[in-house]
mmCIF file of C-alpha atoms in Angstrom:
data_model
loop_
_atom_site.group_PDB
_atom_site.id
_atom_site.type_symbol
_atom_site.label_atom_id
_atom_site.label_comp_id
_atom_site.label_asym_id
_atom_site.label_seq_id
_atom_site.Cartn_x
_atom_site.Cartn_y
_atom_site.Cartn_z
ATOM 1 C CA UNK A 23 -0.655 -6.948 20.066
ATOM 2 C CA UNK A 24 1.802 -6.847 17.952
ATOM 3 C CA UNK A 25 1.674 -5.561 14.076
ATOM 4 C CA UNK A 26 3.010 -7.227 11.207
ATOM 5 C CA UNK A 27 7.002 -7.466 11.845
ATOM 6 C CA UNK A 28 9.228 -8.102 9.064
ATOM 7 C CA UNK A 29 12.831 -9.394 8.782
ATOM 8 C CA UNK A 30 15.738 -8.288 8.463
ATOM 9 C CA UNK A 31 14.932 -4.413 8.049
ATOM 10 C CA UNK A 32 17.557 -3.735 6.111
ATOM 11 C CA UNK A 33 19.861 -6.234 3.538
ATOM 12 C CA UNK A 34 22.426 -5.317 1.324
ATOM 13 C CA UNK A 35 23.414 -8.463 -1.155
ATOM 14 C CA UNK A 36 25.680 -9.338 -4.232
ATOM 15 C CA UNK A 37 23.958 -9.734 -7.304
ATOM 16 C CA UNK A 38 23.193 -13.234 -8.802
ATOM 17 C CA UNK A 39 22.518 -14.523 -4.894
ATOM 18 C CA UNK A 40 19.760 -15.225 -3.042
ATOM 19 C CA UNK A 41 17.627 -13.410 -0.508
ATOM 20 C CA UNK A 42 14.854 -14.795 1.798
ATOM 21 C CA UNK A 43 12.541 -11.998 2.848
ATOM 22 C CA UNK A 44 10.321 -13.185 5.763
ATOM 23 C CA UNK A 45 6.989 -11.687 7.346
ATOM 24 C CA UNK A 46 5.155 -11.841 10.497
ATOM 25 C CA UNK A 47 1.185 -11.409 10.400
ATOM 26 C CA UNK A 48 -0.501 -10.475 12.676
ATOM 27 C CA UNK A 49 -2.134 -13.054 15.190
ATOM 28 C CA UNK A 50 -5.455 -14.500 13.510
ATOM 29 C CA UNK A 51 -4.958 -12.588 9.757
ATOM 30 C CA UNK A 52 -6.122 -14.659 6.889
ATOM 31 C CA UNK A 53 -4.518 -12.615 3.956
ATOM 32 C CA UNK A 54 -1.578 -11.728 3.300
ATOM 33 C CA UNK A 55 -0.139 -9.621 1.243
ATOM 34 C CA UNK A 56 3.799 -8.378 -0.387
ATOM 35 C CA UNK A 57 4.440 -5.153 -2.004
ATOM 36 C CA UNK A 58 7.413 -3.500 -3.464
ATOM 37 C CA UNK A 59 8.304 0.244 -3.383
ATOM 38 C CA UNK A 60 11.085 1.247 -5.396
ATOM 39 C CA UNK A 61 12.872 4.301 -4.766
ATOM 40 C CA UNK A 62 10.157 7.511 -5.536
ATOM 41 C CA UNK A 63 7.555 5.208 -6.628
ATOM 42 C CA UNK A 64 3.976 3.566 -5.852
ATOM 43 C CA UNK A 65 3.386 0.331 -4.422
ATOM 44 C CA UNK A 66 3.987 -2.809 -6.896
ATOM 45 C CA UNK A 67 1.310 -5.416 -5.893
ATOM 46 C CA UNK A 68 3.479 -9.114 -5.919
ATOM 47 C CA UNK A 69 1.431 -10.971 -4.304
ATOM 48 C CA UNK A 70 -1.650 -12.003 -2.724
ATOM 49 C CA UNK A 71 -2.560 -15.094 0.103
ATOM 50 C CA UNK A 72 -6.267 -15.441 1.117
ATOM 51 C CA UNK A 73 -6.756 -18.315 3.437
ATOM 52 C CA UNK A 74 -6.386 -21.648 2.418
ATOM 53 C CA UNK A 75 -6.873 -20.252 -1.324
ATOM 54 C CA UNK A 76 -4.799 -20.486 -4.006
ATOM 55 C CA UNK A 77 -2.082 -17.390 -3.948
ATOM 56 C CA UNK A 78 -2.624 -14.703 -6.729
ATOM 57 C CA UNK A 79 0.736 -14.434 -8.108
ATOM 58 C CA UNK A 80 0.052 -12.138 -10.807
ATOM 59 C CA UNK A 81 2.477 -9.278 -9.728
ATOM 60 C CA UNK A 82 5.640 -11.518 -9.644
ATOM 61 C CA UNK A 83 7.638 -9.484 -12.263
ATOM 62 C CA UNK A 84 9.602 -12.466 -13.177
ATOM 63 C CA UNK A 85 10.049 -16.787 -12.101
ATOM 64 C CA UNK A 86 13.190 -15.441 -9.993
ATOM 65 C CA UNK A 87 10.566 -14.300 -7.291
ATOM 66 C CA UNK A 88 8.385 -17.046 -5.409
ATOM 67 C CA UNK A 89 6.928 -16.885 -1.927
ATOM 68 C CA UNK A 90 5.306 -19.180 0.067
ATOM 69 C CA UNK A 91 3.237 -19.394 3.407
ATOM 70 C CA UNK A 92 3.563 -22.005 5.725
ATOM 71 C CA UNK A 93 0.628 -22.744 8.021
ATOM 72 C CA UNK A 94 -1.572 -20.020 7.262
ATOM 73 C CA UNK A 95 0.901 -17.452 9.257
ATOM 74 C CA UNK A 96 4.516 -16.562 8.234
ATOM 75 C CA UNK A 97 5.411 -15.737 4.662
ATOM 76 C CA UNK A 98 8.702 -15.446 3.596
ATOM 77 C CA UNK A 99 9.773 -14.069 -0.139
ATOM 78 C CA UNK A 100 12.378 -15.719 -2.120
ATOM 79 C CA UNK A 101 14.535 -14.102 -4.829
ATOM 80 C CA UNK A 102 16.572 -15.984 -6.357
ATOM 81 C CA UNK A 103 19.608 -14.726 -8.362
ATOM 82 C CA UNK A 104 19.192 -11.068 -7.111
ATOM 83 C CA UNK A 105 19.662 -8.510 -9.352
ATOM 84 C CA UNK A 106 20.349 -4.589 -9.399
ATOM 85 C CA UNK A 107 17.357 -3.425 -10.523
ATOM 86 C CA UNK A 108 15.332 -6.008 -7.105
ATOM 87 C CA UNK A 109 16.737 -2.673 -5.166
ATOM 88 C CA UNK A 110 13.797 -1.684 -3.527
ATOM 89 C CA UNK A 111 11.637 -1.705 -0.415
ATOM 90 C CA UNK A 112 9.789 -4.718 0.288
ATOM 91 C CA UNK A 113 6.552 -4.403 2.452
ATOM 92 C CA UNK A 114 4.537 -7.124 3.825
ATOM 93 C CA UNK A 115 0.657 -6.545 4.885
ATOM 94 C CA UNK A 116 -2.182 -8.231 6.846
ATOM 95 C CA UNK A 117 -5.430 -8.140 7.072
ATOM 96 C CA UNK A 118 -8.342 -10.197 8.744
ATOM 97 C CA UNK A 119 -10.813 -11.881 7.291
ATOM 98 C CA UNK A 120 -13.907 -10.179 6.355
ATOM 99 C CA UNK A 121 -14.955 -8.173 3.743
ATOM 100 C CA UNK A 122 -13.764 -4.378 3.425
ATOM 101 C CA UNK A 123 -11.476 -5.034 5.998
ATOM 102 C CA UNK A 124 -8.279 -3.216 6.135
ATOM 103 C CA UNK A 125 -4.702 -4.372 5.708
ATOM 104 C CA UNK A 126 -1.900 -3.696 8.223
ATOM 105 C CA UNK A 127 1.690 -3.150 7.074
ATOM 106 C CA UNK A 128 5.224 -3.638 8.311
ATOM 107 C CA UNK A 129 7.705 -1.636 8.139
ATOM 108 C CA UNK A 130 9.462 -3.264 5.109
ATOM 109 C CA UNK A 131 12.425 -4.513 4.439
ATOM 110 C CA UNK A 132 15.116 -2.104 2.102
ATOM 111 C CA UNK A 133 17.281 -4.227 -0.231
ATOM 112 C CA UNK A 134 20.282 -3.455 -1.614
ATOM 113 C CA UNK A 135 21.995 -5.458 -4.237
ATOM 114 C CA UNK A 136 25.004 -4.046 -4.757
ATOM 115 C CA UNK B 3 -10.700 -6.385 -12.158
ATOM 116 C CA UNK B 4 -10.636 -3.414 -9.901
ATOM 117 C CA UNK B 5 -8.193 -0.881 -10.583
ATOM 118 C CA UNK B 6 -7.546 2.604 -8.991
ATOM 119 C CA UNK B 7 -6.154 5.752 -10.680
ATOM 120 C CA UNK B 8 -4.776 8.379 -8.589
ATOM 121 C CA UNK B 9 -4.548 11.814 -10.824
ATOM 122 C CA UNK B 10 -1.744 13.473 -9.442
ATOM 123 C CA UNK B 11 1.516 11.668 -8.374
ATOM 124 C CA UNK B 12 2.364 15.257 -7.233
ATOM 125 C CA UNK B 13 1.171 18.194 -5.685
ATOM 126 C CA UNK B 14 2.496 21.305 -3.825
ATOM 127 C CA UNK B 15 0.814 23.821 -1.450
ATOM 128 C CA UNK B 16 1.555 25.755 0.803
ATOM 129 C CA UNK B 17 1.294 25.397 4.613
ATOM 130 C CA UNK B 18 -2.405 26.267 5.748
ATOM 131 C CA UNK B 19 -4.211 26.320 2.388
ATOM 132 C CA UNK B 20 -6.484 23.461 1.363
ATOM 133 C CA UNK B 21 -5.529 20.469 -0.900
ATOM 134 C CA UNK B 22 -7.298 17.770 -2.380
ATOM 135 C CA UNK B 23 -6.100 14.477 -3.525
ATOM 136 C CA UNK B 24 -8.221 12.713 -6.480
ATOM 137 C CA UNK B 25 -8.845 8.937 -7.197
ATOM 138 C CA UNK B 26 -10.878 7.285 -9.652
ATOM 139 C CA UNK B 27 -11.731 3.745 -8.884
ATOM 140 C CA UNK B 28 -12.751 1.106 -11.759
ATOM 141 C CA UNK B 29 -14.730 -2.188 -10.203
ATOM 142 C CA UNK B 30 -17.547 -4.371 -11.527
ATOM 143 C CA UNK B 31 -19.291 -4.932 -8.106
ATOM 144 C CA UNK B 32 -19.565 -3.027 -4.470
ATOM 145 C CA UNK B 33 -16.322 -1.467 -3.182
ATOM 146 C CA UNK B 34 -14.852 -0.427 -0.076
ATOM 147 C CA UNK B 35 -12.747 2.023 -0.295
ATOM 148 C CA UNK B 36 -9.455 3.209 1.618
ATOM 149 C CA UNK B 37 -6.802 6.216 2.260
ATOM 150 C CA UNK B 38 -3.686 5.236 2.800
ATOM 151 C CA UNK B 39 -1.132 7.552 4.246
ATOM 152 C CA UNK B 40 3.372 6.962 4.682
ATOM 153 C CA UNK B 41 5.138 9.464 6.170
ATOM 154 C CA UNK B 42 8.996 9.967 5.038
ATOM 155 C CA UNK B 43 10.862 6.623 6.113
ATOM 156 C CA UNK B 44 8.002 5.128 7.316
ATOM 157 C CA UNK B 45 5.659 2.309 6.449
ATOM 158 C CA UNK B 46 2.360 2.737 5.450
ATOM 159 C CA UNK B 47 -1.411 3.563 8.066
ATOM 160 C CA UNK B 48 -4.642 3.828 7.718
ATOM 161 C CA UNK B 49 -6.037 7.745 6.982
ATOM 162 C CA UNK B 50 -9.920 6.588 6.464
ATOM 163 C CA UNK B 51 -12.367 4.010 5.095
ATOM 164 C CA UNK B 52 -14.837 3.732 3.521
ATOM 165 C CA UNK B 53 -17.480 0.790 3.615
ATOM 166 C CA UNK B 54 -21.373 1.820 3.785
ATOM 167 C CA UNK B 55 -23.549 4.635 4.727
ATOM 168 C CA UNK B 56 -22.436 8.316 5.102
ATOM 169 C CA UNK B 57 -20.303 9.240 1.628
ATOM 170 C CA UNK B 58 -18.019 11.170 3.657
ATOM 171 C CA UNK B 59 -15.856 10.026 5.919
ATOM 172 C CA UNK B 60 -13.337 11.847 7.907
ATOM 173 C CA UNK B 61 -10.382 10.777 9.201
ATOM 174 C CA UNK B 62 -7.096 11.070 10.979
ATOM 175 C CA UNK B 63 -5.232 14.250 11.506
ATOM 176 C CA UNK B 64 -8.615 16.280 9.806
ATOM 177 C CA UNK B 65 -8.762 14.739 6.756
ATOM 178 C CA UNK B 66 -11.919 13.674 5.071
ATOM 179 C CA UNK B 67 -13.086 11.680 1.663
ATOM 180 C CA UNK B 68 -16.316 11.804 -0.328
ATOM 181 C CA UNK B 69 -17.263 8.511 -2.160
ATOM 182 C CA UNK B 70 -19.301 9.466 -5.212
ATOM 183 C CA UNK B 71 -20.631 6.203 -6.819
ATOM 184 C CA UNK B 72 -21.984 8.175 -9.946
ATOM 185 C CA UNK B 73 -18.345 9.611 -10.715
ATOM 186 C CA UNK B 74 -16.854 6.242 -9.404
ATOM 187 C CA UNK B 75 -14.707 8.381 -7.141
ATOM 188 C CA UNK B 76 -13.111 9.212 -3.765
ATOM 189 C CA UNK B 77 -11.265 12.065 -3.152
ATOM 190 C CA UNK B 78 -9.250 12.697 -0.474
ATOM 191 C CA UNK B 79 -9.303 16.625 1.229
ATOM 192 C CA UNK B 80 -8.395 18.668 4.044
ATOM 193 C CA UNK B 81 -8.968 22.260 4.607
ATOM 194 C CA UNK B 82 -5.790 23.184 6.182
ATOM 195 C CA UNK B 83 -2.651 21.657 5.697
ATOM 196 C CA UNK B 84 0.051 21.306 7.968
ATOM 197 C CA UNK B 85 4.122 21.191 7.508
ATOM 198 C CA UNK B 86 3.379 17.464 9.212
ATOM 199 C CA UNK B 87 1.485 16.414 6.431
ATOM 200 C CA UNK B 88 4.094 15.827 3.675
ATOM 201 C CA UNK B 89 3.986 12.341 2.798
ATOM 202 C CA UNK B 90 2.807 9.881 0.183
ATOM 203 C CA UNK B 91 -0.946 9.389 0.095
ATOM 204 C CA UNK B 92 -2.558 6.225 -1.161
ATOM 205 C CA UNK B 93 -5.662 5.186 -2.374
ATOM 206 C CA UNK B 94 -7.202 2.158 -2.498
ATOM 207 C CA UNK B 95 -10.032 -0.900 -3.477
ATOM 208 C CA UNK B 96 -11.447 -3.615 -2.154
ATOM 209 C CA UNK B 97 -14.467 -5.348 -2.894
ATOM 210 C CA UNK B 98 -13.755 -8.268 -5.576
ATOM 211 C CA UNK B 99 -11.123 -10.800 -6.868
ATOM 212 C CA UNK B 100 -11.405 -12.410 -3.148
ATOM 213 C CA UNK B 101 -11.292 -8.575 -1.026
ATOM 214 C CA UNK B 102 -7.900 -8.213 -2.228
ATOM 215 C CA UNK B 103 -6.729 -4.406 -2.212
ATOM 216 C CA UNK B 104 -5.557 -2.609 -4.990
ATOM 217 C CA UNK B 105 -3.579 0.432 -4.525
ATOM 218 C CA UNK B 106 -3.257 3.554 -6.777
ATOM 219 C CA UNK B 107 0.159 4.776 -7.287
ATOM 220 C CA UNK B 108 0.131 7.211 -5.134
ATOM 221 C CA UNK B 109 0.021 11.439 -4.467
ATOM 222 C CA UNK B 110 3.330 12.921 -3.470
ATOM 223 C CA UNK B 111 2.331 15.581 -0.851
ATOM 224 C CA UNK B 112 4.788 18.449 -0.333
ATOM 225 C CA UNK B 113 3.809 21.117 2.126
ATOM 226 C CA UNK B 114 5.884 24.897 1.799
ATOM 227 C CA UNK B 115 6.392 27.078 4.475
#
């Protein structure tokens, strides 16, 4: 079946503009993660959705960042008033319900703020 | 809260030499441990995982890892690396906080001919 799908794969935007990044998780997966990976850096956790529970937003770096997950499926990460330091690869992952389940990653969206 | 520390940010190694990537975790509950690999310009994929049972776990591409509860470690090893093993490796833990996966900072492996 299809894996985690992210769109767009690349996005170039001007500083100050808003952007929306989309993630289509694997069907039936209850958990969904967003991470950010800056050039040469590790994975920075942004937000975690698990079923109908309140999302864990503890990793969002500022109030310019927000994410929602509609109907327990598709998720959108929104960055308002983008800054150059927002340039990074944004990775989405999903995992099925159950303890010890692995996460499956998408290919990421490369965001460049100019 | 759970956390993961990867002690080495970069590991250069010659082709056909062994490699060990260190991972230590902290968690107040039972843990499940994972190693992921990210090849250049690609997404992350699972190498191996420990859920229970035998503490020695074998994964893809000849990698293995050993779970050591007393030392709270899950080090990754390969007896003989190839150029194609050049990648970034991430250790992760789950088991608390609603089963959320927490990743370490990654170890970049550069295999030299």
